[in-house]
Amino acid sequence: MHQIAVANGTIGVFAQGRGEPVLFVHGFPLGHDMWRGQIDAFGPNHRVIAPDLRGFGESKLTGATANTTLTMEAFADDLHVLLHAVFVDRPVVLCGLSMGGYIAWQFFRKYRDQLKALILCDTRATGDSAEQAAGRHKLAEQVLTQGPMAAVDAMLPRLVSPKTAEEQPAVVSDLRKMILRNSAVSIAATLRGLAERPDCTQMLPNIDVPTLVLCGQHDQITPLAEMKTMAQAIPGAQFVEIADAGHMSNMENPKAVNVSIDRFLKSI
Ligand code: MLT
């Protein structure tokens, strides 16, 4: 992992290989390890860049307090800085899952020149409803008083499909480990940023890069119907349903996700 200095912290970045740069942006509250199945598949023929976002995994957030907010825009700004730091000097394919997708909207808005294509996995363009935002603030308080285990209890049961939970215990335990290694302050700060993220629906018709949209068949967090509608609003976007997967489609069915990504990368 490279350690890249950014404002108030450092970002741990896995960067390896040569060729078309593909930037993998993880979901909440995880880390770059969630992309292991894609790093292994695409690393040999691409430049694969997979950061631990500010405050997650091997990245460090300094000077944060119990009241800090980490916005999707701040994460996108970090991606912009770290791409330069790992010597990526051409537009990237940004592949983001869930929160990684929320960050992708901000990256498109601010750094369009650095973007060649988008792969949006299990994500949405809308912001939180008042009720969802209130739930995030409540969970932030619980995480600060009880620790990251409160985030495991609230999120883990909804991240994977029932079939994955039964048949792939390693996926569940990897997710648990990824959540538990993050600090309560970082998780709470990101929950606040998620709650206040803007609605990006208006941006969809203006997306002018090739786009692939992937969604797990049993995704409970960003369901199929909503993602299909989102994909239809992006000019020319391709939509692929990933069988036997929930929200963490790339971990639950890496084979199907990798086939779709590979086909897409060869087409752009
Ligand atoms: C994620 O996977 O990044 C989260 O589920 C996003 C969210 O809670 O909206």
PDB file of C-alpha atoms and ligand atoms in Angstrom:
ATOM      1  CA  MET A   1       0.000   0.000   0.000  1.00  0.00           C
ATOM      2  CA  HIS A   2       1.208   3.517  -0.818  1.00  0.00           C
ATOM      3  CA  GLN A   3       0.487   6.202   1.797  1.00  0.00           C
ATOM      4  CA  ILE A   4      -0.586   9.476   0.173  1.00  0.00           C
ATOM      5  CA  ALA A   5      -0.729  12.714   2.185  1.00  0.00           C
ATOM      6  CA  VAL A   6      -4.003  14.637   1.885  1.00  0.00           C
ATOM      7  CA  ALA A   7      -5.484  17.449   3.979  1.00  0.00           C
ATOM      8  CA  ASN A   8      -5.872  16.160   7.588  1.00  0.00           C
ATOM      9  CA  GLY A   9      -4.704  12.658   6.928  1.00  0.00           C
ATOM     10  CA  THR A  10      -3.192  10.016   4.708  1.00  0.00           C
ATOM     11  CA  ILE A  11      -4.822   7.695   2.211  1.00  0.00           C
ATOM     12  CA  GLY A  12      -3.658   4.096   1.885  1.00  0.00           C
ATOM     13  CA  VAL A  13      -3.769   3.112  -1.785  1.00  0.00           C
ATOM     14  CA  PHE A  14      -3.212  -0.218  -3.443  1.00  0.00           C
ATOM     15  CA  ALA A  15      -1.862   0.509  -6.938  1.00  0.00           C
ATOM     16  CA  GLN A  16      -0.409  -2.110  -9.225  1.00  0.00           C
ATOM     17  CA  GLY A  17       0.005  -3.078 -12.854  1.00  0.00           C
ATOM     18  CA  ARG A  18       0.132  -1.384 -16.226  1.00  0.00           C
ATOM     19  CA  GLY A  19      -2.429  -0.519 -18.863  1.00  0.00           C
ATOM     20  CA  GLU A  20      -5.884   1.025 -18.682  1.00  0.00           C
ATOM     21  CA  PRO A  21      -6.297   2.555 -15.212  1.00  0.00           C
ATOM     22  CA  VAL A  22      -9.281   1.239 -13.243  1.00  0.00           C
ATOM     23  CA  LEU A  23     -10.060   2.962  -9.941  1.00  0.00           C
ATOM     24  CA  PHE A  24     -12.083   0.839  -7.499  1.00  0.00           C
ATOM     25  CA  VAL A  25     -13.985   2.831  -4.856  1.00  0.00           C
ATOM     26  CA  HIS A  26     -15.336   0.867  -1.912  1.00  0.00           C
ATOM     27  CA  GLY A  27     -18.680   1.018  -0.144  1.00  0.00           C
ATOM     28  CA  PHE A  28     -19.525   2.043   3.416  1.00  0.00           C
ATOM     29  CA  PRO A  29     -18.126   1.221   5.973  1.00  0.00           C
ATOM     30  CA  LEU A  30     -15.618  -1.086   4.312  1.00  0.00           C
ATOM     31  CA  GLY A  31     -12.190  -0.874   2.665  1.00  0.00           C
ATOM     32  CA  HIS A  32     -10.317  -1.694  -0.522  1.00  0.00           C
ATOM     33  CA  ASP A  33     -10.199  -5.392   0.428  1.00  0.00           C
ATOM     34  CA  MET A  34     -13.783  -5.738  -0.806  1.00  0.00           C
ATOM     35  CA  TRP A  35     -12.326  -5.548  -4.339  1.00  0.00           C
ATOM     36  CA  ARG A  36      -9.911  -8.499  -3.918  1.00  0.00           C
ATOM     37  CA  GLY A  37     -11.765 -10.568  -6.557  1.00  0.00           C
ATOM     38  CA  GLN A  38     -11.499  -7.730  -9.085  1.00  0.00           C
ATOM     39  CA  ILE A  39      -7.908  -6.751  -8.186  1.00  0.00           C
ATOM     40  CA  ASP A  40      -6.832 -10.344  -8.833  1.00  0.00           C
ATOM     41  CA  ALA A  41      -8.812 -10.553 -12.093  1.00  0.00           C
ATOM     42  CA  PHE A  42      -7.871  -7.193 -13.630  1.00  0.00           C
ATOM     43  CA  GLY A  43      -4.469  -6.524 -12.012  1.00  0.00           C
ATOM     44  CA  PRO A  44      -2.495  -8.549 -14.576  1.00  0.00           C
ATOM     45  CA  ASN A  45      -3.683  -6.455 -17.567  1.00  0.00           C
ATOM     46  CA  HIS A  46      -4.665  -3.083 -16.098  1.00  0.00           C
ATOM     47  CA  ARG A  47      -3.383  -0.446 -13.743  1.00  0.00           C
ATOM     48  CA  VAL A  48      -5.566  -1.212 -10.742  1.00  0.00           C
ATOM     49  CA  ILE A  49      -5.959   1.488  -8.098  1.00  0.00           C
ATOM     50  CA  ALA A  50      -7.940   0.670  -4.965  1.00  0.00           C
ATOM     51  CA  PRO A  51      -7.796   3.146  -2.076  1.00  0.00           C
ATOM     52  CA  ASP A  52      -8.977   2.852   1.488  1.00  0.00           C
ATOM     53  CA  LEU A  53     -11.035   6.039   1.634  1.00  0.00           C
ATOM     54  CA  ARG A  54     -10.168   8.704   4.197  1.00  0.00           C
ATOM     55  CA  GLY A  55     -10.651   7.254   7.686  1.00  0.00           C
ATOM     56  CA  PHE A  56     -11.078   3.642   6.476  1.00  0.00           C
ATOM     57  CA  GLY A  57      -8.756   0.618   6.430  1.00  0.00           C
ATOM     58  CA  GLU A  58      -5.145   1.770   6.219  1.00  0.00           C
ATOM     59  CA  SER A  59      -6.017   5.433   5.724  1.00  0.00           C
ATOM     60  CA  LYS A  60      -5.797   7.815   8.636  1.00  0.00           C
ATOM     61  CA  LEU A  61      -8.029  10.705   9.522  1.00  0.00           C
ATOM     62  CA  THR A  62      -6.243  13.167  11.811  1.00  0.00           C
ATOM     63  CA  GLY A  63      -7.910  15.913  13.827  1.00  0.00           C
ATOM     64  CA  ALA A  64     -11.371  14.341  13.514  1.00  0.00           C
ATOM     65  CA  THR A  65     -13.778  14.719  16.402  1.00  0.00           C
ATOM     66  CA  ALA A  66     -17.121  13.187  17.292  1.00  0.00           C
ATOM     67  CA  ASN A  67     -18.743  16.001  15.282  1.00  0.00           C
ATOM     68  CA  THR A  68     -16.717  15.722  12.058  1.00  0.00           C
ATOM     69  CA  THR A  69     -18.591  15.196   8.762  1.00  0.00           C
ATOM     70  CA  LEU A  70     -16.953  13.464   5.795  1.00  0.00           C
ATOM     71  CA  THR A  71     -18.742  14.445   2.601  1.00  0.00           C
ATOM     72  CA  MET A  72     -18.921  12.550  -0.689  1.00  0.00           C
ATOM     73  CA  GLU A  73     -17.270  15.585  -2.271  1.00  0.00           C
ATOM     74  CA  ALA A  74     -14.305  15.370   0.135  1.00  0.00           C
ATOM     75  CA  PHE A  75     -13.811  11.711  -0.798  1.00  0.00           C
ATOM     76  CA  ALA A  76     -13.925  12.645  -4.510  1.00  0.00           C
ATOM     77  CA  ASP A  77     -11.322  15.365  -3.873  1.00  0.00           C
ATOM     78  CA  ASP A  78      -9.083  12.742  -2.264  1.00  0.00           C
ATOM     79  CA  LEU A  79      -9.427  10.494  -5.336  1.00  0.00           C
ATOM     80  CA  HIS A  80      -8.337  13.387  -7.544  1.00  0.00           C
ATOM     81  CA  VAL A  81      -5.226  13.946  -5.385  1.00  0.00           C
ATOM     82  CA  LEU A  82      -4.292  10.296  -5.089  1.00  0.00           C
ATOM     83  CA  LEU A  83      -4.527   9.599  -8.827  1.00  0.00           C
ATOM     84  CA  HIS A  84      -1.811  12.182  -9.408  1.00  0.00           C
ATOM     85  CA  ALA A  85       0.190  10.753  -6.518  1.00  0.00           C
ATOM     86  CA  VAL A  86       0.223   7.249  -8.054  1.00  0.00           C
ATOM     87  CA  PHE A  87       1.190   8.730 -11.443  1.00  0.00           C
ATOM     88  CA  VAL A  88      -2.059   8.137 -13.276  1.00  0.00           C
ATOM     89  CA  ASP A  89      -1.932  10.748 -16.001  1.00  0.00           C
ATOM     90  CA  ARG A  90      -4.830   9.612 -18.179  1.00  0.00           C
ATOM     91  CA  PRO A  91      -8.587   9.362 -17.623  1.00  0.00           C
ATOM     92  CA  VAL A  92      -9.648   6.422 -15.472  1.00  0.00           C
ATOM     93  CA  VAL A  93     -12.475   3.944 -15.442  1.00  0.00           C
ATOM     94  CA  LEU A  94     -14.084   4.554 -12.031  1.00  0.00           C
ATOM     95  CA  CYS A  95     -15.819   1.498 -10.579  1.00  0.00           C
ATOM     96  CA  GLY A  96     -17.715   2.342  -7.396  1.00  0.00           C
ATOM     97  CA  LEU A  97     -20.046   0.253  -5.273  1.00  0.00           C
ATOM     98  CA  SER A  98     -22.827   1.897  -3.307  1.00  0.00           C
ATOM     99  CA  MET A  99     -21.102   4.787  -1.454  1.00  0.00           C
ATOM    100  CA  GLY A 100     -18.407   4.429  -4.124  1.00  0.00           C
ATOM    101  CA  GLY A 101     -21.156   5.354  -6.604  1.00  0.00           C
ATOM    102  CA  TYR A 102     -22.259   8.356  -4.527  1.00  0.00           C
ATOM    103  CA  ILE A 103     -18.631   9.500  -4.675  1.00  0.00           C
ATOM    104  CA  ALA A 104     -18.541   8.845  -8.434  1.00  0.00           C
ATOM    105  CA  TRP A 105     -21.286  11.466  -8.989  1.00  0.00           C
ATOM    106  CA  GLN A 106     -19.118  14.044  -7.239  1.00  0.00           C
ATOM    107  CA  PHE A 107     -16.037  12.936  -9.176  1.00  0.00           C
ATOM    108  CA  PHE A 108     -17.946  13.310 -12.450  1.00  0.00           C
ATOM    109  CA  ARG A 109     -19.179  16.764 -11.406  1.00  0.00           C
ATOM    110  CA  LYS A 110     -15.723  18.086 -10.431  1.00  0.00           C
ATOM    111  CA  TYR A 111     -13.174  16.027 -12.338  1.00  0.00           C
ATOM    112  CA  ARG A 112     -14.882  15.009 -15.585  1.00  0.00           C
ATOM    113  CA  ASP A 113     -11.555  15.356 -17.460  1.00  0.00           C
ATOM    114  CA  GLN A 114     -10.059  12.563 -15.347  1.00  0.00           C
ATOM    115  CA  LEU A 115     -12.869  10.146 -16.188  1.00  0.00           C
ATOM    116  CA  LYS A 116     -12.999   7.741 -19.137  1.00  0.00           C
ATOM    117  CA  ALA A 117     -15.942   5.561 -18.076  1.00  0.00           C
ATOM    118  CA  LEU A 118     -18.106   4.639 -15.096  1.00  0.00           C
ATOM    119  CA  ILE A 119     -19.014   1.294 -13.582  1.00  0.00           C
ATOM    120  CA  LEU A 120     -21.749   1.800 -11.012  1.00  0.00           C
ATOM    121  CA  CYS A 121     -22.449  -1.181  -8.772  1.00  0.00           C
ATOM    122  CA  ASP A 122     -25.362  -1.415  -6.321  1.00  0.00           C
ATOM    123  CA  THR A 123     -25.793   2.307  -5.875  1.00  0.00           C
ATOM    124  CA  ARG A 124     -28.316   5.117  -6.312  1.00  0.00           C
ATOM    125  CA  ALA A 125     -28.461   8.735  -7.447  1.00  0.00           C
ATOM    126  CA  THR A 126     -31.063  10.013  -4.992  1.00  0.00           C
ATOM    127  CA  GLY A 127     -30.192  11.488  -1.606  1.00  0.00           C
ATOM    128  CA  ASP A 128     -31.561  10.332   1.751  1.00  0.00           C
ATOM    129  CA  SER A 129     -35.160  10.961   2.787  1.00  0.00           C
ATOM    130  CA  ALA A 130     -35.577  12.834   6.091  1.00  0.00           C
ATOM    131  CA  GLU A 131     -36.294   9.485   7.745  1.00  0.00           C
ATOM    132  CA  GLN A 132     -33.191   7.789   6.284  1.00  0.00           C
ATOM    133  CA  ALA A 133     -31.017  10.745   7.300  1.00  0.00           C
ATOM    134  CA  ALA A 134     -32.400  10.618  10.844  1.00  0.00           C
ATOM    135  CA  GLY A 135     -31.570   6.886  10.945  1.00  0.00           C
ATOM    136  CA  ARG A 136     -27.960   7.649   9.912  1.00  0.00           C
ATOM    137  CA  HIS A 137     -27.596  10.276  12.668  1.00  0.00           C
ATOM    138  CA  LYS A 138     -28.995   7.835  15.211  1.00  0.00           C
ATOM    139  CA  LEU A 139     -26.572   5.113  14.073  1.00  0.00           C
ATOM    140  CA  ALA A 140     -23.681   7.628  14.253  1.00  0.00           C
ATOM    141  CA  GLU A 141     -24.507   8.249  17.937  1.00  0.00           C
ATOM    142  CA  GLN A 142     -24.735   4.493  18.593  1.00  0.00           C
ATOM    143  CA  VAL A 143     -21.380   3.864  16.904  1.00  0.00           C
ATOM    144  CA  LEU A 144     -19.768   6.615  18.985  1.00  0.00           C
ATOM    145  CA  THR A 145     -21.083   5.173  22.253  1.00  0.00           C
ATOM    146  CA  GLN A 146     -20.975   1.420  21.496  1.00  0.00           C
ATOM    147  CA  GLY A 147     -18.177   1.196  18.915  1.00  0.00           C
ATOM    148  CA  PRO A 148     -18.086  -0.119  15.313  1.00  0.00           C
ATOM    149  CA  MET A 149     -19.970  -3.282  16.331  1.00  0.00           C
ATOM    150  CA  ALA A 150     -23.135  -1.150  16.227  1.00  0.00           C
ATOM    151  CA  ALA A 151     -22.481  -0.634  12.490  1.00  0.00           C
ATOM    152  CA  VAL A 152     -21.976  -4.385  12.007  1.00  0.00           C
ATOM    153  CA  ASP A 153     -25.300  -5.115  13.710  1.00  0.00           C
ATOM    154  CA  ALA A 154     -27.147  -2.461  11.700  1.00  0.00           C
ATOM    155  CA  MET A 155     -25.647  -3.187   8.295  1.00  0.00           C
ATOM    156  CA  LEU A 156     -24.262  -6.701   7.932  1.00  0.00           C
ATOM    157  CA  PRO A 157     -27.626  -8.521   7.761  1.00  0.00           C
ATOM    158  CA  ARG A 158     -28.658  -6.379   4.767  1.00  0.00           C
ATOM    159  CA  LEU A 159     -25.383  -6.412   2.825  1.00  0.00           C
ATOM    160  CA  VAL A 160     -25.594  -9.914   1.365  1.00  0.00           C
ATOM    161  CA  SER A 161     -28.360 -12.167   0.041  1.00  0.00           C
ATOM    162  CA  PRO A 162     -29.746 -14.934   2.297  1.00  0.00           C
ATOM    163  CA  LYS A 163     -28.079 -17.487  -0.012  1.00  0.00           C
ATOM    164  CA  THR A 164     -24.676 -15.834   0.386  1.00  0.00           C
ATOM    165  CA  ALA A 165     -25.136 -15.655   4.170  1.00  0.00           C
ATOM    166  CA  GLU A 166     -25.785 -19.402   4.207  1.00  0.00           C
ATOM    167  CA  GLU A 167     -23.340 -20.642   1.593  1.00  0.00           C
ATOM    168  CA  GLN A 168     -20.437 -18.174   1.737  1.00  0.00           C
ATOM    169  CA  PRO A 169     -19.579 -17.572   5.413  1.00  0.00           C
ATOM    170  CA  ALA A 170     -16.137 -16.238   4.388  1.00  0.00           C
ATOM    171  CA  VAL A 171     -17.764 -13.297   2.576  1.00  0.00           C
ATOM    172  CA  VAL A 172     -19.740 -12.429   5.709  1.00  0.00           C
ATOM    173  CA  SER A 173     -16.715 -12.725   7.998  1.00  0.00           C
ATOM    174  CA  ASP A 174     -14.571 -10.617   5.620  1.00  0.00           C
ATOM    175  CA  LEU A 175     -17.225  -7.887   5.669  1.00  0.00           C
ATOM    176  CA  ARG A 176     -17.409  -8.009   9.463  1.00  0.00           C
ATOM    177  CA  LYS A 177     -13.600  -7.695   9.731  1.00  0.00           C
ATOM    178  CA  MET A 178     -13.546  -4.756   7.305  1.00  0.00           C
ATOM    179  CA  ILE A 179     -16.190  -2.876   9.308  1.00  0.00           C
ATOM    180  CA  LEU A 180     -14.597  -3.591  12.694  1.00  0.00           C
ATOM    181  CA  ARG A 181     -11.162  -2.327  11.729  1.00  0.00           C
ATOM    182  CA  ASN A 182     -12.517   1.198  11.175  1.00  0.00           C
ATOM    183  CA  SER A 183     -12.730   3.744  13.989  1.00  0.00           C
ATOM    184  CA  ALA A 184     -16.044   4.847  15.476  1.00  0.00           C
ATOM    185  CA  VAL A 185     -15.176   8.484  14.669  1.00  0.00           C
ATOM    186  CA  SER A 186     -14.625   7.718  10.956  1.00  0.00           C
ATOM    187  CA  ILE A 187     -17.812   5.671  10.671  1.00  0.00           C
ATOM    188  CA  ALA A 188     -19.867   8.369  12.418  1.00  0.00           C
ATOM    189  CA  ALA A 189     -18.311  11.152  10.301  1.00  0.00           C
ATOM    190  CA  THR A 190     -19.171   9.257   7.112  1.00  0.00           C
ATOM    191  CA  LEU A 191     -22.717   8.511   8.268  1.00  0.00           C
ATOM    192  CA  ARG A 192     -23.221  12.286   8.592  1.00  0.00           C
ATOM    193  CA  GLY A 193     -21.777  12.803   5.112  1.00  0.00           C
ATOM    194  CA  LEU A 194     -24.077  10.129   3.696  1.00  0.00           C
ATOM    195  CA  ALA A 195     -27.077  11.779   5.364  1.00  0.00           C
ATOM    196  CA  GLU A 196     -26.320  15.153   3.813  1.00  0.00           C
ATOM    197  CA  ARG A 197     -25.259  13.962   0.364  1.00  0.00           C
ATOM    198  CA  PRO A 198     -26.999  15.755  -2.492  1.00  0.00           C
ATOM    199  CA  ASP A 199     -29.585  14.259  -4.804  1.00  0.00           C
ATOM    200  CA  CYS A 200     -27.736  13.664  -8.095  1.00  0.00           C
ATOM    201  CA  THR A 201     -30.690  12.535 -10.216  1.00  0.00           C
ATOM    202  CA  GLN A 202     -30.529  15.712 -12.330  1.00  0.00           C
ATOM    203  CA  MET A 203     -26.971  14.818 -13.304  1.00  0.00           C
ATOM    204  CA  LEU A 204     -27.873  11.493 -14.929  1.00  0.00           C
ATOM    205  CA  PRO A 205     -28.909  12.756 -18.421  1.00  0.00           C
ATOM    206  CA  ASN A 206     -25.625  14.704 -18.594  1.00  0.00           C
ATOM    207  CA  ILE A 207     -23.375  11.711 -18.047  1.00  0.00           C
ATOM    208  CA  ASP A 208     -21.370  11.581 -21.249  1.00  0.00           C
ATOM    209  CA  VAL A 209     -18.959   8.732 -20.540  1.00  0.00           C
ATOM    210  CA  PRO A 210     -19.609   5.037 -21.283  1.00  0.00           C
ATOM    211  CA  THR A 211     -21.435   3.609 -18.261  1.00  0.00           C
ATOM    212  CA  LEU A 212     -22.068   0.111 -16.985  1.00  0.00           C
ATOM    213  CA  VAL A 213     -24.609  -0.373 -14.193  1.00  0.00           C
ATOM    214  CA  LEU A 214     -24.544  -3.602 -12.164  1.00  0.00           C
ATOM    215  CA  CYS A 215     -27.020  -4.710  -9.517  1.00  0.00           C
ATOM    216  CA  GLY A 216     -27.274  -7.852  -7.398  1.00  0.00           C
ATOM    217  CA  GLN A 217     -30.524  -9.713  -8.036  1.00  0.00           C
ATOM    218  CA  HIS A 218     -31.403  -9.665  -4.315  1.00  0.00           C
ATOM    219  CA  ASP A 219     -29.994  -6.254  -3.362  1.00  0.00           C
ATOM    220  CA  GLN A 220     -32.087  -4.993  -0.416  1.00  0.00           C
ATOM    221  CA  ILE A 221     -30.309  -1.633  -0.065  1.00  0.00           C
ATOM    222  CA  THR A 222     -30.321  -0.402  -3.680  1.00  0.00           C
ATOM    223  CA  PRO A 223     -32.936  -2.656  -5.312  1.00  0.00           C
ATOM    224  CA  LEU A 224     -33.068  -3.764  -8.933  1.00  0.00           C
ATOM    225  CA  ALA A 225     -36.105  -1.684  -9.959  1.00  0.00           C
ATOM    226  CA  GLU A 226     -34.561   1.538  -8.670  1.00  0.00           C
ATOM    227  CA  MET A 227     -31.228   0.806 -10.339  1.00  0.00           C
ATOM    228  CA  LYS A 228     -32.891  -0.007 -13.668  1.00  0.00           C
ATOM    229  CA  THR A 229     -34.657   3.365 -13.589  1.00  0.00           C
ATOM    230  CA  MET A 230     -31.366   5.052 -12.759  1.00  0.00           C
ATOM    231  CA  ALA A 231     -29.585   3.277 -15.636  1.00  0.00           C
ATOM    232  CA  GLN A 232     -32.339   4.282 -18.083  1.00  0.00           C
ATOM    233  CA  ALA A 233     -31.712   7.948 -17.223  1.00  0.00           C
ATOM    234  CA  ILE A 234     -28.009   7.707 -18.195  1.00  0.00           C
ATOM    235  CA  PRO A 235     -27.571   8.010 -21.994  1.00  0.00           C
ATOM    236  CA  GLY A 236     -26.441   4.685 -23.475  1.00  0.00           C
ATOM    237  CA  ALA A 237     -25.837   2.994 -20.107  1.00  0.00           C
ATOM    238  CA  GLN A 238     -25.734  -0.801 -20.056  1.00  0.00           C
ATOM    239  CA  PHE A 239     -27.526  -2.596 -17.227  1.00  0.00           C
ATOM    240  CA  VAL A 240     -26.619  -6.055 -15.939  1.00  0.00           C
ATOM    241  CA  GLU A 241     -28.387  -7.998 -13.197  1.00  0.00           C
ATOM    242  CA  ILE A 242     -25.986 -10.126 -11.148  1.00  0.00           C
ATOM    243  CA  ALA A 243     -27.559 -13.465 -10.234  1.00  0.00           C
ATOM    244  CA  ASP A 244     -27.263 -14.960  -6.741  1.00  0.00           C
ATOM    245  CA  ALA A 245     -26.065 -11.733  -5.166  1.00  0.00           C
ATOM    246  CA  GLY A 246     -27.288  -9.040  -2.817  1.00  0.00           C
ATOM    247  CA  HIS A 247     -25.815  -5.570  -2.271  1.00  0.00           C
ATOM    248  CA  MET A 248     -22.190  -6.786  -2.274  1.00  0.00           C
ATOM    249  CA  SER A 249     -22.525  -8.211  -5.776  1.00  0.00           C
ATOM    250  CA  ASN A 250     -18.791  -8.091  -6.572  1.00  0.00           C
ATOM    251  CA  MET A 251     -17.941 -10.219  -3.513  1.00  0.00           C
ATOM    252  CA  GLU A 252     -20.959 -12.515  -3.677  1.00  0.00           C
ATOM    253  CA  ASN A 253     -20.695 -13.378  -7.369  1.00  0.00           C
ATOM    254  CA  PRO A 254     -17.256 -12.158  -8.495  1.00  0.00           C
ATOM    255  CA  LYS A 255     -17.295 -14.386 -11.562  1.00  0.00           C
ATOM    256  CA  ALA A 256     -20.408 -12.754 -13.054  1.00  0.00           C
ATOM    257  CA  VAL A 257     -19.276  -9.251 -12.091  1.00  0.00           C
ATOM    258  CA  ASN A 258     -15.836  -9.805 -13.612  1.00  0.00           C
ATOM    259  CA  VAL A 259     -17.294 -11.122 -16.880  1.00  0.00           C
ATOM    260  CA  SER A 260     -19.470  -7.989 -17.177  1.00  0.00           C
ATOM    261  CA  ILE A 261     -16.615  -5.637 -16.308  1.00  0.00           C
ATOM    262  CA  ASP A 262     -14.249  -7.399 -18.706  1.00  0.00           C
ATOM    263  CA  ARG A 263     -16.747  -7.185 -21.569  1.00  0.00           C
ATOM    264  CA  PHE A 264     -17.353  -3.508 -20.808  1.00  0.00           C
ATOM    265  CA  LEU A 265     -13.637  -2.641 -20.603  1.00  0.00           C
ATOM    266  CA  LYS A 266     -13.029  -4.329 -23.967  1.00  0.00           C
ATOM    267  CA  SER A 267     -15.895  -2.323 -25.506  1.00  0.00           C
ATOM    268  CA  ILE A 268     -14.741   1.184 -24.552  1.00  0.00           C
TER     269      ILE A 268
HETATM  270  C1  MLT B   1     -22.770   1.159   1.067  1.00  0.00           C
HETATM  271  O1  MLT B   1     -22.755  -0.038   0.781  1.00  0.00           O
HETATM  272  O2  MLT B   1     -21.886   1.938   0.705  1.00  0.00           O
HETATM  273  C2  MLT B   1     -23.912   1.658   1.908  1.00  0.00           C
HETATM  274  O3  MLT B   1     -24.867   0.663   2.058  1.00  0.00           O
HETATM  275  C3  MLT B   1     -24.483   2.891   1.324  1.00  0.00           C
HETATM  276  C4  MLT B   1     -25.684   3.390   2.060  1.00  0.00           C
HETATM  277  O4  MLT B   1     -25.871   3.050   3.235  1.00  0.00           O
HETATM  278  O5  MLT B   1     -26.438   4.176   1.468  1.00  0.00           O
END
